[in-house]
Protein backbone atom coordinates (compact mmCIF):
# COMPACT_ATOMS: atom_id res chain seq x y z
CA UNK A 1 0.00 0.00 0.00
CA UNK A 2 2.97 2.30 0.11
CA UNK A 3 2.87 4.99 -2.48
CA UNK A 4 -0.81 5.86 -2.20
CA UNK A 5 0.00 9.56 -2.19
CA UNK A 6 3.44 10.88 -3.03
CA UNK A 7 2.95 14.29 -1.48
CA UNK A 8 4.86 15.40 1.57
CA UNK A 9 3.48 17.74 4.20
CA UNK A 10 5.00 19.26 7.25
CA UNK A 11 3.44 20.24 10.53
CA UNK A 12 3.44 24.00 11.14
CA UNK A 13 1.43 24.49 14.34
CA UNK A 14 -1.54 23.63 16.51
CA UNK A 15 -3.54 26.40 18.13
CA UNK A 16 -6.54 26.45 20.42
CA UNK A 17 -9.03 29.10 21.44
CA UNK A 18 -11.49 28.96 24.28
CA UNK A 19 -15.12 29.92 23.75
CA UNK A 20 -17.87 30.01 26.38
CA UNK A 21 -18.99 26.41 25.78
CA UNK A 22 -16.53 25.02 23.29
CA UNK A 23 -12.80 24.92 22.68
CA UNK A 24 -11.63 25.06 19.06
CA UNK A 25 -8.37 23.53 17.89
CA UNK A 26 -6.73 24.21 14.53
CA UNK A 27 -3.84 22.27 13.03
CA UNK A 28 -1.88 23.80 10.19
CA UNK A 29 0.08 21.69 7.70
CA UNK A 30 1.96 22.73 4.58
CA UNK A 31 3.03 21.01 1.39
CA UNK A 32 6.27 22.26 -0.19
CA UNK A 33 5.80 25.40 -2.28
CA UNK A 34 2.07 25.58 -1.52
CA UNK A 35 -0.19 27.44 0.86
CA UNK A 36 -0.94 25.96 4.25
CA UNK A 37 -3.83 23.60 5.00
CA UNK A 38 -5.85 23.97 8.20
CA UNK A 39 -7.92 21.28 9.87
CA UNK A 40 -10.28 22.16 12.70
CA UNK A 41 -11.97 20.34 15.56
CA UNK A 42 -14.09 21.32 18.54
CA UNK A 43 -14.62 19.86 21.98
CA UNK A 44 -16.60 20.87 25.05
CA UNK A 45 -14.91 23.46 27.24
CA UNK A 46 -15.18 21.06 30.15
CA UNK A 47 -12.78 18.62 28.43
CA UNK A 48 -9.31 19.72 29.50
CA UNK A 49 -7.28 17.28 27.34
CA UNK A 50 -6.72 18.78 23.90
CA UNK A 51 -4.92 15.77 22.42
CA UNK A 52 -8.08 14.31 20.83
CA UNK A 53 -9.10 17.63 19.29
CA UNK A 54 -5.56 18.07 17.96
CA UNK A 55 -5.66 14.57 16.50
CA UNK A 56 -9.05 15.13 14.85
CA UNK A 57 -7.98 18.49 13.42
CA UNK A 58 -4.83 16.87 12.02
CA UNK A 59 -6.89 14.06 10.47
CA UNK A 60 -9.05 16.66 8.71
CA UNK A 61 -5.98 18.56 7.47
CA UNK A 62 -4.37 15.35 6.20
CA UNK A 63 -7.46 14.54 4.14
CA UNK A 64 -7.35 18.06 2.67
CA UNK A 65 -3.61 17.71 1.99
CA UNK A 66 -4.19 14.46 0.13
CA UNK A 67 -6.23 16.26 -2.51
CA UNK A 68 -8.15 13.02 -3.07
CA UNK A 69 -11.92 13.20 -2.73
CA UNK A 70 -12.49 9.70 -1.32
CA UNK A 71 -9.59 9.69 1.16
CA UNK A 72 -10.63 9.53 4.83
CA UNK A 73 -8.71 9.55 8.08
CA UNK A 74 -10.62 8.81 11.27
CA UNK A 75 -9.30 8.96 14.83
CA UNK A 76 -10.59 5.80 16.50
CA UNK A 77 -9.05 6.15 19.95
CA UNK A 78 -6.39 8.09 21.81
CA UNK A 79 -4.58 7.27 25.03
CA UNK A 80 -2.05 8.95 27.27
CA UNK A 81 0.56 6.63 28.73
CA UNK A 82 3.62 7.15 30.85
CA UNK A 83 6.56 5.31 29.35
CA UNK A 84 10.13 5.67 30.56
CA UNK A 85 8.99 8.60 32.68
CA UNK A 86 7.60 10.50 29.67
CA UNK A 87 3.99 11.46 28.85
CA UNK A 88 3.19 9.82 25.51
CA UNK A 89 0.13 10.10 23.27
CA UNK A 90 -0.81 6.93 21.38
CA UNK A 91 -3.46 7.23 18.68
CA UNK A 92 -5.37 4.59 16.71
CA UNK A 93 -6.36 5.79 13.24
CA UNK A 94 -8.29 4.27 10.35
CA UNK A 95 -7.22 5.44 6.90
CA UNK A 96 -9.46 4.78 3.90
CA UNK A 97 -8.44 5.33 0.30
CA UNK A 98 -9.52 3.76 -2.99
CA UNK A 99 -11.67 1.18 -1.23
CA UNK A 100 -8.90 0.03 1.12
CA UNK A 101 -9.09 0.44 4.88
CA UNK A 102 -6.00 0.32 7.07
CA UNK A 103 -5.75 0.45 10.86
CA UNK A 104 -2.72 2.49 11.96
CA UNK A 105 -1.08 3.58 15.20
CA UNK A 106 0.95 6.71 15.90
CA UNK A 107 2.94 7.91 18.88
CA UNK A 108 4.24 11.27 20.05
CA UNK A 109 5.76 12.51 23.29
CA UNK A 110 3.89 15.43 24.86
CA UNK A 111 6.36 18.31 24.92
CA UNK A 112 4.67 21.58 24.03
CA UNK A 113 1.01 20.82 24.52
CA UNK A 114 -1.43 17.91 24.16
CA UNK A 115 -3.02 19.30 20.95
CA UNK A 116 0.35 19.32 19.20
CA UNK A 117 1.14 15.81 20.47
CA UNK A 118 -2.23 14.51 19.24
CA UNK A 119 -1.67 16.07 15.82
CA UNK A 120 1.87 14.73 15.51
CA UNK A 121 0.74 11.25 16.59
CA UNK A 122 -1.80 11.22 13.74
CA UNK A 123 0.90 12.33 11.30
CA UNK A 124 3.14 9.58 12.67
CA UNK A 125 0.40 7.04 11.97
CA UNK A 126 -0.62 8.20 8.54
CA UNK A 127 2.78 8.96 7.04
CA UNK A 128 3.57 5.27 6.78
CA UNK A 129 0.71 4.71 4.37
CA UNK A 130 0.01 8.11 2.92
CA UNK A 131 3.68 9.18 2.80
CA UNK A 132 2.73 12.70 3.78
CA UNK A 133 5.43 13.57 6.27
Coordinates of C-alpha atoms in Angstrom, one line a residue:
X1 CA 0.0 0.0 0.0
X2 CA 3.0 2.3 0.1
X3 CA 2.9 5.0 -2.5
X4 CA -0.8 5.9 -2.2
X5 CA 0.0 9.6 -2.2
X6 CA 3.4 10.9 -3.0
X7 CA 3.0 14.3 -1.5
X8 CA 4.9 15.4 1.6
X9 CA 3.5 17.7 4.2
X10 CA 5.0 19.3 7.3
X11 CA 3.4 20.2 10.5
X12 CA 3.4 24.0 11.1
X13 CA 1.4 24.5 14.3
X14 CA -1.5 23.6 16.5
X15 CA -3.5 26.4 18.1
X16 CA -6.5 26.5 20.4
X17 CA -9.0 29.1 21.4
X18 CA -11.5 29.0 24.3
X19 CA -15.1 29.9 23.7
X20 CA -17.9 30.0 26.4
X21 CA -19.0 26.4 25.8
X22 CA -16.5 25.0 23.3
X23 CA -12.8 24.9 22.7
X24 CA -11.6 25.1 19.1
X25 CA -8.4 23.5 17.9
X26 CA -6.7 24.2 14.5
X27 CA -3.8 22.3 13.0
X28 CA -1.9 23.8 10.2
X29 CA 0.1 21.7 7.7
X30 CA 2.0 22.7 4.6
X31 CA 3.0 21.0 1.4
X32 CA 6.3 22.3 -0.2
X33 CA 5.8 25.4 -2.3
X34 CA 2.1 25.6 -1.5
X35 CA -0.2 27.4 0.9
X36 CA -0.9 26.0 4.2
X37 CA -3.8 23.6 5.0
X38 CA -5.9 24.0 8.2
X39 CA -7.9 21.3 9.9
X40 CA -10.3 22.2 12.7
X41 CA -12.0 20.3 15.6
X42 CA -14.1 21.3 18.5
X43 CA -14.6 19.9 22.0
X44 CA -16.6 20.9 25.0
X45 CA -14.9 23.5 27.2
X46 CA -15.2 21.1 30.2
X47 CA -12.8 18.6 28.4
X48 CA -9.3 19.7 29.5
X49 CA -7.3 17.3 27.3
X50 CA -6.7 18.8 23.9
X51 CA -4.9 15.8 22.4
X52 CA -8.1 14.3 20.8
X53 CA -9.1 17.6 19.3
X54 CA -5.6 18.1 18.0
X55 CA -5.7 14.6 16.5
X56 CA -9.0 15.1 14.9
X57 CA -8.0 18.5 13.4
X58 CA -4.8 16.9 12.0
X59 CA -6.9 14.1 10.5
X60 CA -9.1 16.7 8.7
X61 CA -6.0 18.6 7.5
X62 CA -4.4 15.3 6.2
X63 CA -7.5 14.5 4.1
X64 CA -7.3 18.1 2.7
X65 CA -3.6 17.7 2.0
X66 CA -4.2 14.5 0.1
X67 CA -6.2 16.3 -2.5
X68 CA -8.1 13.0 -3.1
X69 CA -11.9 13.2 -2.7
X70 CA -12.5 9.7 -1.3
X71 CA -9.6 9.7 1.2
X72 CA -10.6 9.5 4.8
X73 CA -8.7 9.5 8.1
X74 CA -10.6 8.8 11.3
X75 CA -9.3 9.0 14.8
X76 CA -10.6 5.8 16.5
X77 CA -9.1 6.2 19.9
X78 CA -6.4 8.1 21.8
X79 CA -4.6 7.3 25.0
X80 CA -2.1 8.9 27.3
X81 CA 0.6 6.6 28.7
X82 CA 3.6 7.2 30.8
X83 CA 6.6 5.3 29.3
X84 CA 10.1 5.7 30.6
X85 CA 9.0 8.6 32.7
X86 CA 7.6 10.5 29.7
X87 CA 4.0 11.5 28.9
X88 CA 3.2 9.8 25.5
X89 CA 0.1 10.1 23.3
X90 CA -0.8 6.9 21.4
X91 CA -3.5 7.2 18.7
X92 CA -5.4 4.6 16.7
X93 CA -6.4 5.8 13.2
X94 CA -8.3 4.3 10.4
X95 CA -7.2 5.4 6.9
X96 CA -9.5 4.8 3.9
X97 CA -8.4 5.3 0.3
X98 CA -9.5 3.8 -3.0
X99 CA -11.7 1.2 -1.2
X100 CA -8.9 0.0 1.1
X101 CA -9.1 0.4 4.9
X102 CA -6.0 0.3 7.1
X103 CA -5.7 0.5 10.9
X104 CA -2.7 2.5 12.0
X105 CA -1.1 3.6 15.2
X106 CA 1.0 6.7 15.9
X107 CA 2.9 7.9 18.9
X108 CA 4.2 11.3 20.1
X109 CA 5.8 12.5 23.3
X110 CA 3.9 15.4 24.9
X111 CA 6.4 18.3 24.9
X112 CA 4.7 21.6 24.0
X113 CA 1.0 20.8 24.5
X114 CA -1.4 17.9 24.2
X115 CA -3.0 19.3 21.0
X116 CA 0.3 19.3 19.2
X117 CA 1.1 15.8 20.5
X118 CA -2.2 14.5 19.2
X119 CA -1.7 16.1 15.8
X120 CA 1.9 14.7 15.5
X121 CA 0.7 11.3 16.6
X122 CA -1.8 11.2 13.7
X123 CA 0.9 12.3 11.3
X124 CA 3.1 9.6 12.7
X125 CA 0.4 7.0 12.0
X126 CA -0.6 8.2 8.5
X127 CA 2.8 9.0 7.0
X128 CA 3.6 5.3 6.8
X129 CA 0.7 4.7 4.4
X130 CA 0.0 8.1 2.9
X131 CA 3.7 9.2 2.8
X132 CA 2.7 12.7 3.8
X133 CA 5.4 13.6 6.3

